[in-house]
Every structure is written in structure tokens, then in C-alpha cells.
Amino acid sequence: MKILLSFILCVFCMAGFHASASVNDGMIVRIAKIEVEPGSLDEYLVFLKENGEASLEKEKGVISLFAMQDKEKPNLISIVEIYKDQETYKQHIKTAHFQKYKTGTIKMVKNLELIDMDAVDPSVIGKIFVKAK
């Protein structure tokens, strides 16, 4: 959890801390915390990877579906989700690849928590993964 929080703080502070109030600019930023039934983890990860790849390749407004596993408890998954706007998110959850993921994993997910966040500085979105290339 400390690593996830550090990552998020780093992402949103890359351009420096701004004392002003949060600026959303219509963007949706969310952290999905998922607890997977331990016996279903391998199968779940196949669905998760397939959905993430399809979403990023086919949906222009899906900016991030960055999935991570807890090192000590691998059945705990966190995903940093970033969508251009509400319409992008509404379209995303209607896609065939998301519906396949959702229906295929429904019995594998023990717990799901969606935490909506405010971006401190949305202008850094274009810089997030540039260094990773």
C-alpha cells in the first residue's frame, strides 16, 4: 500500500506541488482495490491483462489502467484508472472486452473498492509514462 500511495503522489506531484484546490478538468481518476479469491488468481490475471490491453489499444480516452499486485499478498490488486472524462468511462464499461472481464471474473472477486480521486495537477498526465519508454 505504501508503494501505491508513493506512486500516486509521485504521479500527481511531478510538476510540483500546487497549493491551489484540486483541478479535475472532467477527468476521472480512480483507484480500484480488488481482493481476488486466492484459488482464482492465475485465471483472474489473464482476464485483467486482456481487458487492460484492449482498453488501452482500442479506447482513446482511457489514459491508464495500471494494475499492480501486492508483493506480500498477491491476491490484492490495485489499479490506477484514469479516463479522459465521464463519457469515456461510460463507453468503457459498455465495451465487449470490459463486459467479458466483468462477467468472467465476478465469482473470482472477493472484494472490490473503487476510490475516486481528484488530480492535483491534471496537466502532468501526458508526462506520466514518458520516462518508461
mmCIF file with all atom_site columns, N, CA, C and O in Angstrom, residues 64-117:
data_model
loop_
_atom_site.group_PDB
_atom_site.id
_atom_site.type_symbol
_atom_site.label_atom_id
_atom_site.label_alt_id
_atom_site.label_comp_id
_atom_site.label_asym_id
_atom_site.label_entity_id
_atom_site.label_seq_id
_atom_site.pdbx_PDB_ins_code
_atom_site.Cartn_x
_atom_site.Cartn_y
_atom_site.Cartn_z
_atom_site.occupancy
_atom_site.B_iso_or_equiv
_atom_site.pdbx_formal_charge
_atom_site.auth_seq_id
_atom_site.auth_comp_id
_atom_site.auth_asym_id
_atom_site.auth_atom_id
_atom_site.pdbx_PDB_model_num
ATOM 1   N N  . SER A 1 64  ? -5.116  5.423   -18.454 1.00 0.00 ? 64  SER A N  1
ATOM 2   C CA . SER A 1 64  ? -4.357  4.477   -17.644 1.00 0.00 ? 64  SER A CA 1
ATOM 3   C C  . SER A 1 64  ? -5.258  3.415   -17.044 1.00 0.00 ? 64  SER A C  1
ATOM 4   O O  . SER A 1 64  ? -6.330  3.728   -16.530 1.00 0.00 ? 64  SER A O  1
ATOM 5   N N  . LEU A 1 65  ? -4.798  2.179   -17.127 1.00 0.00 ? 65  LEU A N  1
ATOM 6   C CA . LEU A 1 65  ? -5.337  1.067   -16.353 1.00 0.00 ? 65  LEU A CA 1
ATOM 7   C C  . LEU A 1 65  ? -4.082  0.344   -15.854 1.00 0.00 ? 65  LEU A C  1
ATOM 8   O O  . LEU A 1 65  ? -3.709  -0.708  -16.356 1.00 0.00 ? 65  LEU A O  1
ATOM 9   N N  . PHE A 1 66  ? -3.412  0.962   -14.897 1.00 0.00 ? 66  PHE A N  1
ATOM 10  C CA . PHE A 1 66  ? -2.124  0.478   -14.402 1.00 0.00 ? 66  PHE A CA 1
ATOM 11  C C  . PHE A 1 66  ? -2.363  -0.444  -13.215 1.00 0.00 ? 66  PHE A C  1
ATOM 12  O O  . PHE A 1 66  ? -2.649  0.005   -12.110 1.00 0.00 ? 66  PHE A O  1
ATOM 13  N N  . ALA A 1 67  ? -2.287  -1.754  -13.481 1.00 0.00 ? 67  ALA A N  1
ATOM 14  C CA . ALA A 1 67  ? -2.584  -2.761  -12.463 1.00 0.00 ? 67  ALA A CA 1
ATOM 15  C C  . ALA A 1 67  ? -1.309  -3.186  -11.741 1.00 0.00 ? 67  ALA A C  1
ATOM 16  O O  . ALA A 1 67  ? -0.255  -3.344  -12.359 1.00 0.00 ? 67  ALA A O  1
ATOM 17  N N  . MET A 1 68  ? -1.444  -3.383  -10.425 1.00 0.00 ? 68  MET A N  1
ATOM 18  C CA . MET A 1 68  ? -0.319  -3.789  -9.586  1.00 0.00 ? 68  MET A CA 1
ATOM 19  C C  . MET A 1 68  ? -0.778  -4.849  -8.597  1.00 0.00 ? 68  MET A C  1
ATOM 20  O O  . MET A 1 68  ? -1.923  -4.841  -8.170  1.00 0.00 ? 68  MET A O  1
ATOM 21  N N  . GLN A 1 69  ? 0.157   -5.745  -8.231  1.00 0.00 ? 69  GLN A N  1
ATOM 22  C CA . GLN A 1 69  ? -0.104  -6.770  -7.224  1.00 0.00 ? 69  GLN A CA 1
ATOM 23  C C  . GLN A 1 69  ? 0.683   -6.455  -5.968  1.00 0.00 ? 69  GLN A C  1
ATOM 24  O O  . GLN A 1 69  ? 1.838   -6.037  -6.043  1.00 0.00 ? 69  GLN A O  1
ATOM 25  N N  . ASP A 1 70  ? 0.072   -6.689  -4.828  1.00 0.00 ? 70  ASP A N  1
ATOM 26  C CA . ASP A 1 70  ? 0.757   -6.557  -3.549  1.00 0.00 ? 70  ASP A CA 1
ATOM 27  C C  . ASP A 1 70  ? 1.837   -7.645  -3.481  1.00 0.00 ? 70  ASP A C  1
ATOM 28  O O  . ASP A 1 70  ? 1.571   -8.810  -3.757  1.00 0.00 ? 70  ASP A O  1
ATOM 29  N N  . LYS A 1 71  ? 3.052   -7.279  -3.113  1.00 0.00 ? 71  LYS A N  1
ATOM 30  C CA . LYS A 1 71  ? 4.152   -8.245  -3.069  1.00 0.00 ? 71  LYS A CA 1
ATOM 31  C C  . LYS A 1 71  ? 3.948   -9.312  -1.999  1.00 0.00 ? 71  LYS A C  1
ATOM 32  O O  . LYS A 1 71  ? 4.334   -10.461 -2.184  1.00 0.00 ? 71  LYS A O  1
ATOM 33  N N  . GLU A 1 72  ? 3.369   -8.939  -0.877  1.00 0.00 ? 72  GLU A N  1
ATOM 34  C CA . GLU A 1 72  ? 3.194   -9.885  0.224   1.00 0.00 ? 72  GLU A CA 1
ATOM 35  C C  . GLU A 1 72  ? 1.892   -10.671 0.114   1.00 0.00 ? 72  GLU A C  1
ATOM 36  O O  . GLU A 1 72  ? 1.805   -11.795 0.600   1.00 0.00 ? 72  GLU A O  1
ATOM 37  N N  . LYS A 1 73  ? 0.885   -10.080 -0.501  1.00 0.00 ? 73  LYS A N  1
ATOM 38  C CA . LYS A 1 73  ? -0.415  -10.735 -0.681  1.00 0.00 ? 73  LYS A CA 1
ATOM 39  C C  . LYS A 1 73  ? -0.822  -10.564 -2.147  1.00 0.00 ? 73  LYS A C  1
ATOM 40  O O  . LYS A 1 73  ? -1.571  -9.659  -2.493  1.00 0.00 ? 73  LYS A O  1
ATOM 41  N N  . PRO A 1 74  ? -0.309  -11.439 -3.026  1.00 0.00 ? 74  PRO A N  1
ATOM 42  C CA . PRO A 1 74  ? -0.513  -11.270 -4.467  1.00 0.00 ? 74  PRO A CA 1
ATOM 43  C C  . PRO A 1 74  ? -1.965  -11.267 -4.927  1.00 0.00 ? 74  PRO A C  1
ATOM 44  O O  . PRO A 1 74  ? -2.257  -10.832 -6.037  1.00 0.00 ? 74  PRO A O  1
ATOM 45  N N  . ASN A 1 75  ? -2.883  -11.728 -4.076  1.00 0.00 ? 75  ASN A N  1
ATOM 46  C CA . ASN A 1 75  ? -4.292  -11.706 -4.475  1.00 0.00 ? 75  ASN A CA 1
ATOM 47  C C  . ASN A 1 75  ? -4.927  -10.335 -4.240  1.00 0.00 ? 75  ASN A C  1
ATOM 48  O O  . ASN A 1 75  ? -6.100  -10.141 -4.520  1.00 0.00 ? 75  ASN A O  1
ATOM 49  N N  . LEU A 1 76  ? -4.139  -9.377  -3.746  1.00 0.00 ? 76  LEU A N  1
ATOM 50  C CA . LEU A 1 76  ? -4.610  -7.991  -3.612  1.00 0.00 ? 76  LEU A CA 1
ATOM 51  C C  . LEU A 1 76  ? -4.086  -7.195  -4.803  1.00 0.00 ? 76  LEU A C  1
ATOM 52  O O  . LEU A 1 76  ? -2.876  -7.058  -4.996  1.00 0.00 ? 76  LEU A O  1
ATOM 53  N N  . ILE A 1 77  ? -5.005  -6.704  -5.597  1.00 0.00 ? 77  ILE A N  1
ATOM 54  C CA . ILE A 1 77  ? -4.694  -5.971  -6.827  1.00 0.00 ? 77  ILE A CA 1
ATOM 55  C C  . ILE A 1 77  ? -5.142  -4.527  -6.661  1.00 0.00 ? 77  ILE A C  1
ATOM 56  O O  . ILE A 1 77  ? -6.233  -4.262  -6.140  1.00 0.00 ? 77  ILE A O  1
ATOM 57  N N  . SER A 1 78  ? -4.317  -3.594  -7.107  1.00 0.00 ? 78  SER A N  1
ATOM 58  C CA . SER A 1 78  ? -4.691  -2.176  -7.153  1.00 0.00 ? 78  SER A CA 1
ATOM 59  C C  . SER A 1 78  ? -4.520  -1.709  -8.592  1.00 0.00 ? 78  SER A C  1
ATOM 60  O O  . SER A 1 78  ? -3.546  -2.062  -9.251  1.00 0.00 ? 78  SER A O  1
ATOM 61  N N  . ILE A 1 79  ? -5.472  -0.926  -9.058  1.00 0.00 ? 79  ILE A N  1
ATOM 62  C CA . ILE A 1 79  ? -5.411  -0.403  -10.424 1.00 0.00 ? 79  ILE A CA 1
ATOM 63  C C  . ILE A 1 79  ? -5.589  1.107   -10.382 1.00 0.00 ? 79  ILE A C  1
ATOM 64  O O  . ILE A 1 79  ? -6.566  1.602   -9.811  1.00 0.00 ? 79  ILE A O  1
ATOM 65  N N  . VAL A 1 80  ? -4.654  1.824   -10.981 1.00 0.00 ? 80  VAL A N  1
ATOM 66  C CA . VAL A 1 80  ? -4.806  3.265   -11.147 1.00 0.00 ? 80  VAL A CA 1
ATOM 67  C C  . VAL A 1 80  ? -5.516  3.455   -12.481 1.00 0.00 ? 80  VAL A C  1
ATOM 68  O O  . VAL A 1 80  ? -4.963  3.163   -13.542 1.00 0.00 ? 80  VAL A O  1
ATOM 69  N N  . GLU A 1 81  ? -6.777  3.891   -12.410 1.00 0.00 ? 81  GLU A N  1
ATOM 70  C CA . GLU A 1 81  ? -7.594  4.106   -13.599 1.00 0.00 ? 81  GLU A CA 1
ATOM 71  C C  . GLU A 1 81  ? -7.688  5.603   -13.869 1.00 0.00 ? 81  GLU A C  1
ATOM 72  O O  . GLU A 1 81  ? -8.012  6.365   -12.967 1.00 0.00 ? 81  GLU A O  1
ATOM 73  N N  . ILE A 1 82  ? -7.419  5.992   -15.096 1.00 0.00 ? 82  ILE A N  1
ATOM 74  C CA . ILE A 1 82  ? -7.567  7.397   -15.487 1.00 0.00 ? 82  ILE A CA 1
ATOM 75  C C  . ILE A 1 82  ? -8.301  7.434   -16.816 1.00 0.00 ? 82  ILE A C  1
ATOM 76  O O  . ILE A 1 82  ? -7.890  6.785   -17.787 1.00 0.00 ? 82  ILE A O  1
ATOM 77  N N  . TYR A 1 83  ? -9.405  8.160   -16.828 1.00 0.00 ? 83  TYR A N  1
ATOM 78  C CA . TYR A 1 83  ? -10.231 8.307   -18.026 1.00 0.00 ? 83  TYR A CA 1
ATOM 79  C C  . TYR A 1 83  ? -10.303 9.786   -18.388 1.00 0.00 ? 83  TYR A C  1
ATOM 80  O O  . TYR A 1 83  ? -10.390 10.643  -17.504 1.00 0.00 ? 83  TYR A O  1
ATOM 81  N N  . LYS A 1 84  ? -10.316 10.071  -19.675 1.00 0.00 ? 84  LYS A N  1
ATOM 82  C CA . LYS A 1 84  ? -10.367 11.452  -20.158 1.00 0.00 ? 84  LYS A CA 1
ATOM 83  C C  . LYS A 1 84  ? -11.551 12.214  -19.567 1.00 0.00 ? 84  LYS A C  1
ATOM 84  O O  . LYS A 1 84  ? -11.427 13.361  -19.169 1.00 0.00 ? 84  LYS A O  1
ATOM 85  N N  . ASP A 1 85  ? -12.716 11.553  -19.496 1.00 0.00 ? 85  ASP A N  1
ATOM 86  C CA . ASP A 1 85  ? -13.921 12.211  -18.998 1.00 0.00 ? 85  ASP A CA 1
ATOM 87  C C  . ASP A 1 85  ? -14.980 11.165  -18.660 1.00 0.00 ? 85  ASP A C  1
ATOM 88  O O  . ASP A 1 85  ? -14.771 9.962   -18.863 1.00 0.00 ? 85  ASP A O  1
ATOM 89  N N  . GLN A 1 86  ? -16.097 11.610  -18.153 1.00 0.00 ? 86  GLN A N  1
ATOM 90  C CA . GLN A 1 86  ? -17.189 10.731  -17.756 1.00 0.00 ? 86  GLN A CA 1
ATOM 91  C C  . GLN A 1 86  ? -17.724 9.920   -18.932 1.00 0.00 ? 86  GLN A C  1
ATOM 92  O O  . GLN A 1 86  ? -18.044 8.743   -18.794 1.00 0.00 ? 86  GLN A O  1
ATOM 93  N N  . GLU A 1 87  ? -17.841 10.546  -20.094 1.00 0.00 ? 87  GLU A N  1
ATOM 94  C CA . GLU A 1 87  ? -18.343 9.851   -21.288 1.00 0.00 ? 87  GLU A CA 1
ATOM 95  C C  . GLU A 1 87  ? -17.420 8.690   -21.664 1.00 0.00 ? 87  GLU A C  1
ATOM 96  O O  . GLU A 1 87  ? -17.890 7.610   -22.032 1.00 0.00 ? 87  GLU A O  1
ATOM 97  N N  . THR A 1 88  ? -16.116 8.902   -21.587 1.00 0.00 ? 88  THR A N  1
ATOM 98  C CA . THR A 1 88  ? -15.154 7.828   -21.869 1.00 0.00 ? 88  THR A CA 1
ATOM 99  C C  . THR A 1 88  ? -15.385 6.654   -20.933 1.00 0.00 ? 88  THR A C  1
ATOM 100 O O  . THR A 1 88  ? -15.402 5.501   -21.364 1.00 0.00 ? 88  THR A O  1
ATOM 101 N N  . TYR A 1 89  ? -15.571 6.940   -19.643 1.00 0.00 ? 89  TYR A N  1
ATOM 102 C CA . TYR A 1 89  ? -15.807 5.866   -18.673 1.00 0.00 ? 89  TYR A CA 1
ATOM 103 C C  . TYR A 1 89  ? -17.116 5.125   -18.977 1.00 0.00 ? 89  TYR A C  1
ATOM 104 O O  . TYR A 1 89  ? -17.142 3.892   -18.970 1.00 0.00 ? 89  TYR A O  1
ATOM 105 N N  . LYS A 1 90  ? -18.168 5.875   -19.281 1.00 0.00 ? 90  LYS A N  1
ATOM 106 C CA . LYS A 1 90  ? -19.456 5.241   -19.601 1.00 0.00 ? 90  LYS A CA 1
ATOM 107 C C  . LYS A 1 90  ? -19.329 4.316   -20.808 1.00 0.00 ? 90  LYS A C  1
ATOM 108 O O  . LYS A 1 90  ? -19.915 3.229   -20.830 1.00 0.00 ? 90  LYS A O  1
ATOM 109 N N  . GLN A 1 91  ? -18.588 4.744   -21.820 1.00 0.00 ? 91  GLN A N  1
ATOM 110 C CA . GLN A 1 91  ? -18.376 3.914   -23.006 1.00 0.00 ? 91  GLN A CA 1
ATOM 111 C C  . GLN A 1 91  ? -17.498 2.706   -22.673 1.00 0.00 ? 91  GLN A C  1
ATOM 112 O O  . GLN A 1 91  ? -17.729 1.605   -23.183 1.00 0.00 ? 91  GLN A O  1
ATOM 113 N N  . HIS A 1 92  ? -16.493 2.917   -21.827 1.00 0.00 ? 92  HIS A N  1
ATOM 114 C CA . HIS A 1 92  ? -15.578 1.835   -21.439 1.00 0.00 ? 92  HIS A CA 1
ATOM 115 C C  . HIS A 1 92  ? -16.324 0.660   -20.813 1.00 0.00 ? 92  HIS A C  1
ATOM 116 O O  . HIS A 1 92  ? -16.092 -0.490  -21.188 1.00 0.00 ? 92  HIS A O  1
ATOM 117 N N  . ILE A 1 93  ? -17.226 0.943   -19.893 1.00 0.00 ? 93  ILE A N  1
ATOM 118 C CA . ILE A 1 93  ? -17.905 -0.156  -19.201 1.00 0.00 ? 93  ILE A CA 1
ATOM 119 C C  . ILE A 1 93  ? -18.941 -0.865  -20.087 1.00 0.00 ? 93  ILE A C  1
ATOM 120 O O  . ILE A 1 93  ? -19.454 -1.907  -19.706 1.00 0.00 ? 93  ILE A O  1
ATOM 121 N N  . LYS A 1 94  ? -19.200 -0.326  -21.278 1.00 0.00 ? 94  LYS A N  1
ATOM 122 C CA . LYS A 1 94  ? -20.107 -0.969  -22.233 1.00 0.00 ? 94  LYS A CA 1
ATOM 123 C C  . LYS A 1 94  ? -19.363 -1.819  -23.270 1.00 0.00 ? 94  LYS A C  1
ATOM 124 O O  . LYS A 1 94  ? -19.996 -2.567  -24.005 1.00 0.00 ? 94  LYS A O  1
ATOM 125 N N  . THR A 1 95  ? -18.036 -1.708  -23.320 1.00 0.00 ? 95  THR A N  1
ATOM 126 C CA . THR A 1 95  ? -17.284 -2.426  -24.350 1.00 0.00 ? 95  THR A CA 1
ATOM 127 C C  . THR A 1 95  ? -17.343 -3.928  -24.130 1.00 0.00 ? 95  THR A C  1
ATOM 128 O O  . THR A 1 95  ? -17.512 -4.412  -23.002 1.00 0.00 ? 95  THR A O  1
ATOM 129 N N  . ALA A 1 96  ? -17.165 -4.664  -25.212 1.00 0.00 ? 96  ALA A N  1
ATOM 130 C CA . ALA A 1 96  ? -17.181 -6.129  -25.139 1.00 0.00 ? 96  ALA A CA 1
ATOM 131 C C  . ALA A 1 96  ? -16.056 -6.654  -24.262 1.00 0.00 ? 96  ALA A C  1
ATOM 132 O O  . ALA A 1 96  ? -16.254 -7.590  -23.483 1.00 0.00 ? 96  ALA A O  1
ATOM 133 N N  . HIS A 1 97  ? -14.863 -6.036  -24.360 1.00 0.00 ? 97  HIS A N  1
ATOM 134 C CA . HIS A 1 97  ? -13.742 -6.538  -23.560 1.00 0.00 ? 97  HIS A CA 1
ATOM 135 C C  . HIS A 1 97  ? -13.944 -6.286  -22.064 1.00 0.00 ? 97  HIS A C  1
ATOM 136 O O  . HIS A 1 97  ? -13.601 -7.136  -21.248 1.00 0.00 ? 97  HIS A O  1
ATOM 137 N N  . PHE A 1 98  ? -14.545 -5.144  -21.697 1.00 0.00 ? 98  PHE A N  1
ATOM 138 C CA . PHE A 1 98  ? -14.813 -4.920  -20.272 1.00 0.00 ? 98  PHE A CA 1
ATOM 139 C C  . PHE A 1 98  ? -15.904 -5.862  -19.783 1.00 0.00 ? 98  PHE A C  1
ATOM 140 O O  . PHE A 1 98  ? -15.797 -6.434  -18.682 1.00 0.00 ? 98  PHE A O  1
ATOM 141 N N  . GLN A 1 99  ? -16.953 -6.054  -20.578 1.00 0.00 ? 99  GLN A N  1
ATOM 142 C CA . GLN A 1 99  ? -18.038 -6.953  -20.171 1.00 0.00 ? 99  GLN A CA 1
ATOM 143 C C  . GLN A 1 99  ? -17.530 -8.392  -20.017 1.00 0.00 ? 99  GLN A C  1
ATOM 144 O O  . GLN A 1 99  ? -17.939 -9.098  -19.093 1.00 0.00 ? 99  GLN A O  1
ATOM 145 N N  . LYS A 1 100 ? -16.628 -8.802  -20.886 1.00 0.00 ? 100 LYS A N  1
ATOM 146 C CA . LYS A 1 100 ? -16.027 -10.131 -20.769 1.00 0.00 ? 100 LYS A CA 1
ATOM 147 C C  . LYS A 1 100 ? -15.249 -10.238 -19.454 1.00 0.00 ? 100 LYS A C  1
ATOM 148 O O  . LYS A 1 100 ? -15.346 -11.242 -18.743 1.00 0.00 ? 100 LYS A O  1
ATOM 149 N N  . TYR A 1 101 ? -14.460 -9.204  -19.138 1.00 0.00 ? 101 TYR A N  1
ATOM 150 C CA . TYR A 1 101 ? -13.700 -9.172  -17.888 1.00 0.00 ? 101 TYR A CA 1
ATOM 151 C C  . TYR A 1 101 ? -14.655 -9.221  -16.687 1.00 0.00 ? 101 TYR A C  1
ATOM 152 O O  . TYR A 1 101 ? -14.482 -10.028 -15.775 1.00 0.00 ? 101 TYR A O  1
ATOM 153 N N  . LYS A 1 102 ? -15.655 -8.377  -16.702 1.00 0.00 ? 102 LYS A N  1
ATOM 154 C CA . LYS A 1 102 ? -16.567 -8.257  -15.551 1.00 0.00 ? 102 LYS A CA 1
ATOM 155 C C  . LYS A 1 102 ? -17.338 -9.552  -15.315 1.00 0.00 ? 102 LYS A C  1
ATOM 156 O O  . LYS A 1 102 ? -17.396 -10.039 -14.183 1.00 0.00 ? 102 LYS A O  1
ATOM 157 N N  . THR A 1 103 ? -17.924 -10.089 -16.366 1.00 0.00 ? 103 THR A N  1
ATOM 158 C CA . THR A 1 103 ? -18.706 -11.315 -16.187 1.00 0.00 ? 103 THR A CA 1
ATOM 159 C C  . THR A 1 103 ? -17.812 -12.531 -15.940 1.00 0.00 ? 103 THR A C  1
ATOM 160 O O  . THR A 1 103 ? -18.191 -13.434 -15.195 1.00 0.00 ? 103 THR A O  1
ATOM 161 N N  . GLY A 1 104 ? -16.633 -12.540 -16.543 1.00 0.00 ? 104 GLY A N  1
ATOM 162 C CA . GLY A 1 104 ? -15.726 -13.671 -16.377 1.00 0.00 ? 104 GLY A CA 1
ATOM 163 C C  . GLY A 1 104 ? -15.075 -13.754 -15.012 1.00 0.00 ? 104 GLY A C  1
ATOM 164 O O  . GLY A 1 104 ? -14.651 -14.821 -14.579 1.00 0.00 ? 104 GLY A O  1
ATOM 165 N N  . THR A 1 105 ? -14.988 -12.616 -14.317 1.00 0.00 ? 105 THR A N  1
ATOM 166 C CA . THR A 1 105 ? -14.288 -12.587 -13.027 1.00 0.00 ? 105 THR A CA 1
ATOM 167 C C  . THR A 1 105 ? -15.215 -12.392 -11.831 1.00 0.00 ? 105 THR A C  1
ATOM 168 O O  . THR A 1 105 ? -14.740 -12.361 -10.699 1.00 0.00 ? 105 THR A O  1
ATOM 169 N N  . ILE A 1 106 ? -16.506 -12.268 -12.077 1.00 0.00 ? 106 ILE A N  1
ATOM 170 C CA . ILE A 1 106 ? -17.439 -11.905 -11.000 1.00 0.00 ? 106 ILE A CA 1
ATOM 171 C C  . ILE A 1 106 ? -17.341 -12.841 -9.792  1.00 0.00 ? 106 ILE A C  1
ATOM 172 O O  . ILE A 1 106 ? -17.389 -12.389 -8.651  1.00 0.00 ? 106 ILE A O  1
ATOM 173 N N  . LYS A 1 107 ? -17.148 -14.141 -10.023 1.00 0.00 ? 107 LYS A N  1
ATOM 174 C CA . LYS A 1 107 ? -17.059 -15.091 -8.911  1.00 0.00 ? 107 LYS A CA 1
ATOM 175 C C  . LYS A 1 107 ? -15.644 -15.191 -8.341  1.00 0.00 ? 107 LYS A C  1
ATOM 176 O O  . LYS A 1 107 ? -15.444 -15.810 -7.310  1.00 0.00 ? 107 LYS A O  1
ATOM 177 N N  . MET A 1 108 ? -14.680 -14.571 -9.019  1.00 0.00 ? 108 MET A N  1
ATOM 178 C CA . MET A 1 108 ? -13.288 -14.596 -8.562  1.00 0.00 ? 108 MET A CA 1
ATOM 179 C C  . MET A 1 108 ? -12.983 -13.455 -7.599  1.00 0.00 ? 108 MET A C  1
ATOM 180 O O  . MET A 1 108 ? -12.014 -13.520 -6.851  1.00 0.00 ? 108 MET A O  1
ATOM 181 N N  . VAL A 1 109 ? -13.788 -12.401 -7.663  1.00 0.00 ? 109 VAL A N  1
ATOM 182 C CA . VAL A 1 109 ? -13.528 -11.206 -6.858  1.00 0.00 ? 109 VAL A CA 1
ATOM 183 C C  . VAL A 1 109 ? -14.218 -11.332 -5.503  1.00 0.00 ? 109 VAL A C  1
ATOM 184 O O  . VAL A 1 109 ? -15.442 -11.427 -5.415  1.00 0.00 ? 109 VAL A O  1
ATOM 185 N N  . LYS A 1 110 ? -13.401 -11.323 -4.471  1.00 0.00 ? 110 LYS A N  1
ATOM 186 C CA . LYS A 1 110 ? -13.906 -11.423 -3.098  1.00 0.00 ? 110 LYS A CA 1
ATOM 187 C C  . LYS A 1 110 ? -14.372 -10.061 -2.589  1.00 0.00 ? 110 LYS A C  1
ATOM 188 O O  . LYS A 1 110 ? -15.358 -9.951  -1.879  1.00 0.00 ? 110 LYS A O  1
ATOM 189 N N  . ASN A 1 111 ? -13.639 -9.011  -2.982  1.00 0.00 ? 111 ASN A N  1
ATOM 190 C CA . ASN A 1 111 ? -13.968 -7.657  -2.538  1.00 0.00 ? 111 ASN A CA 1
ATOM 191 C C  . ASN A 1 111 ? -13.493 -6.655  -3.585  1.00 0.00 ? 111 ASN A C  1
ATOM 192 O O  . ASN A 1 111 ? -12.434 -6.825  -4.171  1.00 0.00 ? 111 ASN A O  1
ATOM 193 N N  . LEU A 1 112 ? -14.294 -5.608  -3.800  1.00 0.00 ? 112 LEU A N  1
ATOM 194 C CA . LEU A 1 112 ? -13.948 -4.537  -4.739  1.00 0.00 ? 112 LEU A CA 1
ATOM 195 C C  . LEU A 1 112 ? -14.254 -3.203  -4.082  1.00 0.00 ? 112 LEU A C  1
ATOM 196 O O  . LEU A 1 112 ? -15.353 -2.990  -3.565  1.00 0.00 ? 112 LEU A O  1
ATOM 197 N N  . GLU A 1 113 ? -13.275 -2.316  -4.102  1.00 0.00 ? 113 GLU A N  1
ATOM 198 C CA . GLU A 1 113 ? -13.452 -0.960  -3.582  1.00 0.00 ? 113 GLU A CA 1
ATOM 199 C C  . GLU A 1 113 ? -12.972 0.011   -4.651  1.00 0.00 ? 113 GLU A C  1
ATOM 200 O O  . GLU A 1 113 ? -11.852 -0.106  -5.141  1.00 0.00 ? 113 GLU A O  1
ATOM 201 N N  . LEU A 1 114 ? -13.830 0.945   -5.046  1.00 0.00 ? 114 LEU A N  1
ATOM 202 C CA . LEU A 1 114 ? -13.478 1.974   -6.019  1.00 0.00 ? 114 LEU A CA 1
ATOM 203 C C  . LEU A 1 114 ? -13.343 3.292   -5.281  1.00 0.00 ? 114 LEU A C  1
ATOM 204 O O  . LEU A 1 114 ? -14.293 3.747   -4.639  1.00 0.00 ? 114 LEU A O  1
ATOM 205 N N  . ILE A 1 115 ? -12.169 3.891   -5.368  1.00 0.00 ? 115 ILE A N  1
ATOM 206 C CA . ILE A 1 115 ? -11.891 5.131   -4.655  1.00 0.00 ? 115 ILE A CA 1
ATOM 207 C C  . ILE A 1 115 ? -11.680 6.240   -5.678  1.00 0.00 ? 115 ILE A C  1
ATOM 208 O O  . ILE A 1 115 ? -10.680 6.233   -6.414  1.00 0.00 ? 115 ILE A O  1
ATOM 209 N N  . ASP A 1 116 ? -12.626 7.153   -5.768  1.00 0.00 ? 116 ASP A N  1
ATOM 210 C CA . ASP A 1 116 ? -12.494 8.276   -6.690  1.00 0.00 ? 116 ASP A CA 1
ATOM 211 C C  . ASP A 1 116 ? -11.547 9.307   -6.107  1.00 0.00 ? 116 ASP A C  1
ATOM 212 O O  . ASP A 1 116 ? -11.609 9.632   -4.922  1.00 0.00 ? 116 ASP A O  1
ATOM 213 N N  . MET A 1 117 ? -10.668 9.803   -6.954  1.00 0.00 ? 117 MET A N  1
ATOM 214 C CA . MET A 1 117 ? -9.631  10.739  -6.541  1.00 0.00 ? 117 MET A CA 1
ATOM 215 C C  . MET A 1 117 ? -9.754  12.028  -7.361  1.00 0.00 ? 117 MET A C  1
ATOM 216 O O  . MET A 1 117 ? -10.383 12.032  -8.411  1.00 0.00 ? 117 MET A O  1
#
